Short mmCIF file of C-alpha atoms and ligand atoms in Angstrom, two decimals:
data_model
loop_
_atom_site.label_atom_id
_atom_site.label_comp_id
_atom_site.label_asym_id
_atom_site.label_seq_id
_atom_site.Cartn_x
_atom_site.Cartn_y
_atom_site.Cartn_z
CA MET A 1 11.96 -10.73 -18.23
CA ASN A 2 8.56 -10.00 -19.43
CA VAL A 3 7.02 -7.84 -16.59
CA GLY A 4 3.87 -6.35 -16.43
CA ILE A 5 3.04 -3.32 -14.36
CA LEU A 6 -0.75 -2.65 -13.23
CA TYR A 7 -0.85 1.05 -12.92
CA SER A 8 -3.22 3.84 -13.16
CA ARG A 9 -0.72 6.72 -12.61
CA ILE A 10 2.74 6.70 -13.47
CA ARG A 11 4.16 8.62 -10.67
CA LYS A 12 7.86 8.90 -9.42
CA ASP A 13 7.76 5.95 -7.98
CA GLU A 14 6.50 3.81 -11.15
CA LYS A 15 9.05 6.03 -13.17
CA LEU A 16 11.94 4.87 -11.09
CA LEU A 17 10.99 1.32 -11.14
CA LEU A 18 10.06 1.06 -15.26
CA THR A 19 13.32 3.50 -15.90
CA GLU A 20 15.46 0.42 -13.78
CA LEU A 21 13.48 -2.40 -15.61
CA ARG A 22 13.98 -1.03 -18.87
CA GLU A 23 17.66 -0.35 -18.33
CA ARG A 24 18.28 -3.84 -17.65
CA ASP A 25 16.69 -4.68 -20.96
CA HIS A 26 13.66 -6.36 -19.48
CA ASP A 27 10.51 -6.40 -21.68
CA VAL A 28 7.74 -3.83 -19.87
CA GLU A 29 4.11 -4.18 -20.68
CA LYS A 30 2.26 -1.19 -18.99
CA ILE A 31 -1.27 -2.54 -18.36
CA ASP A 32 -3.56 0.79 -17.67
CA VAL A 33 -6.33 -0.93 -15.11
CA ARG A 34 -8.62 1.93 -15.99
CA LYS A 35 -8.64 0.19 -19.79
CA LEU A 36 -8.94 -3.33 -18.67
CA ARG A 37 -11.65 -5.99 -18.85
CA LEU A 38 -11.11 -8.70 -16.94
CA GLY A 39 -13.27 -12.06 -18.02
CA VAL A 40 -13.65 -14.69 -15.69
CA SER A 41 -13.76 -17.43 -17.90
CA THR A 42 -11.45 -16.20 -20.84
CA PRO A 43 -8.16 -14.38 -19.66
CA ASN A 44 -7.32 -10.93 -20.93
CA GLU A 45 -4.45 -11.21 -23.55
CA ARG A 46 -2.55 -8.64 -22.01
CA PHE A 47 -1.40 -10.97 -19.96
CA ASP A 48 -0.37 -13.80 -22.14
CA GLY A 49 3.34 -14.50 -22.04
CA LEU A 50 4.08 -12.59 -18.69
CA ASP A 51 6.31 -14.08 -16.23
CA LEU A 52 5.60 -11.44 -13.59
CA VAL A 53 3.10 -8.73 -12.94
CA VAL A 54 3.72 -6.14 -10.57
CA ASP A 55 0.57 -4.57 -8.99
CA ARG A 56 0.96 -0.86 -8.83
CA CYS A 57 -2.88 0.08 -8.39
CA LEU A 58 -3.44 3.28 -6.72
CA ALA A 59 -7.28 2.27 -5.89
CA THR A 60 -7.20 -0.62 -3.73
CA SER A 61 -10.30 -2.01 -4.99
CA ARG A 62 -8.89 -2.47 -7.99
CA SER A 63 -5.59 -3.81 -6.62
CA LEU A 64 -7.45 -6.39 -4.90
CA TYR A 65 -9.72 -7.62 -7.91
CA ALA A 66 -6.99 -7.43 -10.36
CA THR A 67 -4.26 -9.49 -8.30
CA ARG A 68 -7.09 -11.89 -8.07
CA PHE A 69 -7.61 -12.12 -11.81
CA CYS A 70 -4.17 -12.11 -12.04
CA GLU A 71 -3.88 -15.55 -10.24
CA SER A 72 -7.09 -16.77 -11.78
CA TYR A 73 -5.12 -16.62 -15.48
CA GLY A 74 -2.15 -18.20 -13.85
CA VAL A 75 0.12 -15.38 -14.16
CA PRO A 76 2.45 -14.71 -10.95
CA VAL A 77 1.85 -11.56 -9.01
CA VAL A 78 3.33 -9.27 -6.65
CA ASN A 79 2.14 -8.48 -4.44
CA SER A 80 -0.03 -11.67 -3.84
CA HIS A 81 -3.75 -11.28 -3.52
CA GLU A 82 -3.55 -12.80 -0.05
CA THR A 83 -0.94 -9.93 1.07
CA ALA A 84 -2.92 -7.27 -0.65
CA SER A 85 -6.24 -8.53 1.28
CA ILE A 86 -4.37 -8.33 4.50
CA CYS A 87 -2.68 -5.02 3.91
CA ALA A 88 -5.69 -3.29 2.33
CA ASP A 89 -7.51 -3.57 5.43
CA LYS A 90 -6.22 -1.85 8.49
CA VAL A 91 -8.46 -4.50 10.63
CA GLN A 92 -7.13 -7.72 8.61
CA ASN A 93 -3.30 -5.90 8.78
CA SER A 94 -3.96 -5.94 12.95
CA LEU A 95 -5.16 -9.04 13.02
CA ALA A 96 -2.47 -10.60 11.18
CA LEU A 97 0.56 -8.97 12.81
CA GLU A 98 -0.96 -9.65 16.71
CA GLU A 99 -1.56 -13.17 15.34
CA ALA A 100 2.14 -13.69 14.55
CA GLY A 101 3.17 -12.18 17.58
CA VAL A 102 4.07 -9.03 15.89
CA PRO A 103 3.94 -6.13 18.85
CA THR A 104 1.17 -3.92 17.42
CA PRO A 105 -0.84 -1.13 19.11
CA ALA A 106 -3.44 -2.04 21.20
CA THR A 107 -6.87 -2.01 18.74
CA THR A 108 -10.72 -2.50 19.17
CA VAL A 109 -13.07 -2.86 16.57
CA ALA A 110 -16.97 -1.63 16.66
CA PHE A 111 -20.02 -1.34 14.34
CA THR A 112 -22.21 1.08 16.17
CA LYS A 113 -21.00 4.42 17.16
CA GLU A 114 -22.45 3.40 20.90
CA ALA A 115 -19.85 0.25 21.06
CA ALA A 116 -17.05 2.70 19.48
CA LEU A 117 -17.62 5.47 22.30
CA GLU A 118 -17.37 2.61 24.70
CA ALA A 119 -14.10 1.43 23.12
CA ILE A 120 -12.73 5.02 23.01
CA GLU A 121 -13.52 5.37 26.89
CA ALA A 122 -11.98 2.21 27.59
CA PHE A 123 -8.60 3.42 25.91
CA GLY A 124 -9.14 6.59 27.81
CA TYR A 125 -8.13 10.00 25.82
CA PRO A 126 -6.15 10.74 23.69
CA CYS A 127 -6.72 7.78 21.47
CA VAL A 128 -7.11 7.43 17.82
CA LEU A 129 -9.64 6.50 15.21
CA LYS A 130 -8.48 5.28 11.96
CA PRO A 131 -10.59 4.31 8.82
CA VAL A 132 -10.12 0.81 7.90
CA VAL A 133 -9.27 1.48 4.25
CA GLY A 134 -7.22 4.31 3.12
CA SER A 135 -3.90 5.90 3.45
CA TRP A 136 -1.36 8.80 3.71
CA GLY A 137 -2.64 9.56 7.34
CA ARG A 138 -6.15 10.77 5.63
CA LEU A 139 -9.50 10.79 7.66
CA MET A 140 -7.58 9.62 10.84
CA ALA A 141 -8.48 11.27 14.35
CA LYS A 142 -6.68 11.55 17.47
CA ILE A 143 -9.57 12.15 19.91
CA ASP A 144 -8.67 14.25 22.98
CA SER A 145 -12.05 14.13 24.89
CA ARG A 146 -15.55 12.63 25.04
CA ASP A 147 -17.31 15.61 23.07
CA ALA A 148 -14.93 14.87 20.43
CA ALA A 149 -15.57 11.32 20.41
CA GLU A 150 -19.50 11.80 20.29
CA ALA A 151 -19.19 14.37 17.14
CA ILE A 152 -16.59 12.40 15.41
CA LEU A 153 -18.69 9.07 15.72
CA GLU A 154 -21.86 10.91 14.52
CA HIS A 155 -20.24 12.59 11.81
CA LYS A 156 -18.79 9.01 10.34
CA ALA A 157 -21.76 7.24 11.14
CA THR A 158 -24.06 9.93 9.10
CA LEU A 159 -21.69 11.11 6.53
CA GLY A 160 -19.69 8.32 5.69
CA HIS A 161 -19.49 5.27 3.17
CA TYR A 162 -20.49 1.87 4.83
CA GLU A 163 -16.67 1.24 5.50
CA HIS A 164 -16.61 4.28 8.02
CA LYS A 165 -19.27 2.40 10.20
CA VAL A 166 -16.59 -0.08 11.08
CA PHE A 167 -14.88 1.61 13.75
CA TYR A 168 -10.94 1.45 14.30
CA VAL A 169 -10.31 2.56 17.49
CA GLN A 170 -6.60 2.53 18.80
CA GLU A 171 -4.41 3.35 21.90
CA PHE A 172 -2.20 6.36 21.30
CA VAL A 173 1.26 5.67 21.23
CA GLU A 174 3.32 8.21 22.79
CA LYS A 175 6.25 8.46 20.00
CA PRO A 176 9.13 10.73 19.84
CA GLY A 177 7.67 12.74 16.96
CA ARG A 178 8.43 10.46 14.42
CA ASP A 179 7.75 6.90 13.04
CA ILE A 180 10.34 4.67 10.94
CA ARG A 181 9.18 3.12 7.32
CA VAL A 182 11.22 0.14 6.30
CA VAL A 183 10.73 -0.81 2.69
CA ALA A 184 11.66 -4.79 2.33
CA THR A 185 11.49 -7.62 0.01
CA ASP A 186 10.13 -10.83 1.38
CA GLY A 187 10.98 -9.38 5.02
CA GLU A 188 14.56 -8.64 3.68
CA PRO A 189 14.84 -4.71 4.45
CA VAL A 190 16.11 -2.50 1.58
CA ALA A 191 16.37 0.75 3.20
CA ALA A 192 14.65 2.59 6.35
CA MET A 193 13.91 6.24 6.87
CA VAL A 194 12.32 8.15 9.87
CA ARG A 195 9.64 10.34 9.42
CA SER A 196 9.35 13.38 11.68
CA SER A 197 6.73 16.01 12.28
CA ASP A 198 5.43 18.28 14.59
CA HIS A 199 1.90 16.87 13.77
CA TRP A 200 1.30 13.28 15.35
CA ILE A 201 0.47 12.03 12.09
CA THR A 202 4.02 11.63 10.03
CA ASN A 203 3.43 10.39 6.85
CA ALA A 204 5.50 11.53 4.16
CA ALA A 205 2.64 12.34 2.27
CA LYS A 206 1.81 14.64 4.85
CA GLY A 207 5.05 16.52 4.60
CA ALA A 208 6.99 15.12 7.22
CA GLU A 209 10.75 15.50 7.18
CA THR A 210 12.43 12.12 6.24
CA ASP A 211 15.84 10.85 7.09
CA VAL A 212 17.89 7.98 6.74
CA PHE A 213 17.40 4.92 9.65
CA GLU A 214 20.02 2.36 10.11
CA LEU A 215 18.16 -0.75 11.31
CA ASP A 216 19.44 -2.83 14.34
CA ALA A 217 19.17 -6.55 14.48
CA GLU A 218 16.18 -6.50 16.77
CA LEU A 219 14.34 -4.25 14.19
CA GLU A 220 15.55 -6.71 10.98
CA GLU A 221 14.19 -9.26 12.74
CA LEU A 222 10.82 -7.44 13.53
CA VAL A 223 10.53 -6.81 9.98
CA SER A 224 11.01 -10.09 8.41
CA ARG A 225 7.98 -11.45 11.00
CA ALA A 226 5.71 -8.55 10.03
CA SER A 227 6.57 -9.49 6.50
CA ASP A 228 5.74 -13.16 7.00
CA ALA A 229 2.39 -12.16 8.92
CA VAL A 230 1.11 -10.66 5.90
CA GLY A 231 2.29 -13.47 3.45
CA GLY A 232 5.58 -11.22 2.21
CA GLY A 233 6.31 -9.62 -0.77
CA LEU A 234 7.39 -5.74 -1.54
CA LEU A 235 6.23 -4.02 1.40
CA GLY A 236 6.32 -0.69 3.25
CA ILE A 237 6.34 -1.63 6.97
CA ASP A 238 5.74 1.28 9.45
CA LEU A 239 6.52 1.55 12.85
CA MET A 240 6.52 3.51 16.17
CA GLU A 241 9.01 3.35 19.23
CA SER A 242 7.58 3.39 22.05
CA ASP A 243 8.83 3.07 25.99
CA GLY A 244 7.46 -0.85 25.63
CA GLY A 245 9.71 -1.07 22.13
CA TYR A 246 8.93 -1.19 18.67
CA THR A 247 5.22 -1.49 17.62
CA VAL A 248 4.40 -2.26 14.05
CA HIS A 249 1.03 -0.14 13.16
CA GLU A 250 0.54 -1.11 9.52
CA VAL A 251 2.13 -3.05 6.67
CA ASN A 252 1.78 -1.47 3.37
CA HIS A 253 1.16 -3.49 -0.02
CA THR A 254 1.84 -1.05 -2.84
CA VAL A 255 4.71 0.74 -1.27
CA GLU A 256 5.65 3.80 -2.32
CA PHE A 257 9.37 4.65 -2.41
CA LYS A 258 10.23 7.80 -3.81
CA ALA A 259 10.64 9.63 -0.27
CA LEU A 260 12.94 6.64 0.95
CA ASP A 261 14.78 6.78 -2.29
CA SER A 262 15.83 10.38 -1.78
CA ALA A 263 16.39 9.82 1.89
CA VAL A 264 18.68 6.90 1.78
CA ASP A 265 21.82 6.23 -0.31
CA VAL A 266 20.40 2.89 -1.14
CA ASP A 267 19.21 2.51 -5.19
CA VAL A 268 15.60 1.37 -3.85
CA ALA A 269 14.26 0.81 -7.23
CA ALA A 270 17.50 -1.49 -8.11
CA ALA A 271 17.09 -3.33 -4.89
CA VAL A 272 13.23 -3.90 -6.05
CA VAL A 273 14.30 -5.04 -9.62
CA ASP A 274 16.69 -7.42 -7.98
CA TRP A 275 14.08 -8.99 -6.07
CA LEU A 276 11.75 -8.66 -9.03
CA GLU A 277 14.46 -10.90 -10.97
CA ARG A 278 14.79 -13.22 -8.06
CA THR A 279 11.07 -13.74 -7.79
CA ALA A 280 10.55 -14.49 -11.66
CA GLU A 281 13.42 -16.54 -12.01
CA PRO A 282 11.90 -19.98 -10.60
CA ASP A 283 9.40 -19.94 -13.70
CA SER A 284 11.13 -18.42 -16.42
CA VAL A 285 14.26 -18.12 -18.47
CA GLU A 286 15.94 -14.81 -18.53
CA VAL A 287 15.31 -13.38 -22.02
CA SER A 288 16.73 -9.90 -22.89
CA ALA A 289 14.69 -7.75 -25.24
CA MET B 1 10.62 29.33 -23.11
CA THR B 2 13.94 27.66 -23.38
CA GLU B 3 14.30 24.82 -26.14
CA ASP B 4 16.93 22.17 -25.13
CA THR B 5 17.18 18.74 -26.27
CA ASP B 6 15.87 17.04 -23.04
CA SER B 7 12.30 18.85 -22.93
CA VAL B 8 9.35 18.87 -24.69
CA VAL B 9 6.42 21.33 -24.54
CA ALA B 10 2.64 20.57 -24.10
CA GLU B 11 -0.24 22.61 -23.66
CA ASP B 12 -2.00 22.71 -20.08
CA PRO B 13 -5.41 22.02 -20.70
CA ILE B 14 -6.59 23.78 -17.69
CA THR B 15 -4.91 27.15 -18.39
CA GLY B 16 -4.24 26.96 -21.99
CA GLU B 17 -0.44 27.62 -21.43
CA GLU B 18 2.49 25.75 -22.60
CA ILE B 19 4.66 23.85 -20.03
CA GLU B 20 7.78 22.12 -20.34
CA LEU B 21 8.27 18.63 -19.73
CA PRO B 22 11.02 16.17 -19.41
CA ALA B 23 11.61 14.59 -22.89
CA ASP B 24 11.10 11.07 -21.43
CA VAL B 25 7.75 11.50 -20.15
CA GLU B 26 5.53 8.75 -20.93
CA ILE B 27 1.87 7.71 -21.20
CA GLY B 28 0.25 7.73 -18.02
CA GLU B 29 2.81 9.82 -16.21
CA ILE B 30 1.62 12.44 -13.75
CA VAL B 31 2.96 15.67 -14.16
CA ASP B 32 2.53 18.93 -12.15
CA ASN B 33 2.15 22.48 -13.93
CA PRO B 34 5.13 24.23 -12.27
CA VAL B 35 3.22 27.35 -11.85
CA THR B 36 -0.36 26.50 -10.55
CA GLY B 37 0.69 22.83 -9.17
CA ALA B 38 -2.06 21.08 -10.81
CA GLU B 39 -1.53 17.30 -11.62
CA LEU B 40 -1.76 16.51 -15.23
CA GLU B 41 -1.75 13.34 -16.89
CA VAL B 42 0.07 12.40 -20.23
CA VAL B 43 -2.55 10.58 -22.53
CA SER B 44 -0.80 10.82 -25.83
CA LEU B 45 2.76 11.33 -27.11
CA ASP B 46 2.47 11.91 -30.43
CA PRO B 47 0.94 14.56 -30.01
CA LEU B 48 1.97 15.27 -26.73
CA THR B 49 -1.35 15.69 -25.06
CA LEU B 50 -2.10 16.32 -21.23
CA GLU B 51 -5.55 15.85 -19.46
CA GLU B 52 -6.53 17.22 -15.98
CA ALA B 53 -5.45 14.11 -13.78
CA PRO B 54 -8.18 12.33 -11.97
CA GLU B 55 -9.18 13.36 -8.61
CA LEU B 56 -7.90 11.67 -5.53
CA GLU B 57 -10.32 8.90 -4.22
CA GLU B 58 -10.81 7.80 -0.94
CA ASP B 59 -9.39 4.22 -1.34
CA TRP B 60 -6.28 5.46 -3.03
CA GLY B 61 -2.96 4.89 -1.12
CA GLU B 62 -0.10 2.67 -0.33
N1 ADP C 1 -1.62 4.78 17.65
C1 ADP C 1 -0.94 5.78 16.98
N2 ADP C 1 -0.37 6.34 17.91
C2 ADP C 1 0.45 7.54 17.77
N3 ADP C 1 0.26 7.86 16.17
C3 ADP C 1 -0.21 7.24 15.49
C4 ADP C 1 -0.81 6.25 15.88
N4 ADP C 1 -1.46 5.55 14.53
C5 ADP C 1 -1.02 6.00 13.65
N5 ADP C 1 -0.21 7.21 14.07
C6 ADP C 1 0.51 8.39 13.25
O1 ADP C 1 -0.01 8.49 12.00
C7 ADP C 1 0.39 7.73 10.90
C8 ADP C 1 -0.55 7.32 9.78
O2 ADP C 1 -1.06 6.09 10.38
P1 ADP C 1 -1.02 4.78 9.64
O3 ADP C 1 -1.64 3.86 10.54
O4 ADP C 1 0.46 4.53 9.21
O5 ADP C 1 -2.16 5.04 8.72
P2 ADP C 1 -1.78 5.51 6.97
O6 ADP C 1 -2.34 4.06 6.23
O7 ADP C 1 -2.91 6.69 6.84
O8 ADP C 1 -0.63 5.58 6.70
C9 ADP C 1 1.57 6.95 11.29
O9 ADP C 1 2.76 7.32 10.22
C10 ADP C 1 1.84 7.68 12.84
O10 ADP C 1 2.82 8.91 12.46
MG1 MG C 2 1.46 4.54 7.24
#
């Protein structure tokens, strides 16, 4: 197949993907989004003849527009713009999970620091404040007291970009020092790992230790429902173990898999390319370079 | 610096020192300076040229 990769950085994740695609003799068109000009009426010719585009944009804003343009140009893109727009925003993410009946931490959104403080007091301490856009555990706050709440809200309201004036307040989940990351393709798990840390934020990007995790049937079913909730695709599903069972705190749409690939025996890039081949197939004839 | 067939050398634009890279580096690839840890981007292959990688922005992520 003829695959376009939308990117701005070739990290280890993209390199694994590119290598696997090339080894299988697929034609790969690397499209650097920083150089793209996307005409509304005239499709950019870089997209001509592509069977499938894989969005690996690092910047959420670019990912959202680029996927939208692909769809407008009639080029199949993974993940879809719909999936991207749900996953790119923690509010949309939480709503989609809740609406699909997927267990997700109790969350309240407020638009002023006064209303946010009330939401925080209602949860009690500790609770969590997260930016609605962002990743890798950045700019998240665990709030232990009213004094801390007031200070953080004041800072966000004064210093932040307008998105920081959308306050996303969440119950603190007493997890066992770790959370779970599952990479799945259209709801089918590829592999999973636990990320353990002494810190309450357990992202691999923050240096958490990773280890393979075997999914049980309950978790597989949950992963499939979480995937459906955001429109499917190649996804990174984040879950925590709590007293009340599993809770899904977010689904990521431009999932990184280098940490997972080294934590497990599964060849994650190969599984992803298997899925890309299956996804491109209905619309294209398999042609080798 | 040892020359073997699986590596190439390029100049770190920040330090001016030569660094060794895998021979299969490609355009857009992010490589780390093994000493300083600085992130560098491969901007050309012939000649192999590195630039300081763009700084992290707030909306970057998964
Ligand atoms: N409500 C919460 N209670 C306890 N820990 C949390 C909660 N939300 C997130 N975390 C921890 O913080 C990490 C990052 O949170 P997440 O919502 O996935 O944001 P990001 O998009 O930055 O990865 C999680 O992997 C988990 O370890
Ligand atoms: Mg996460």
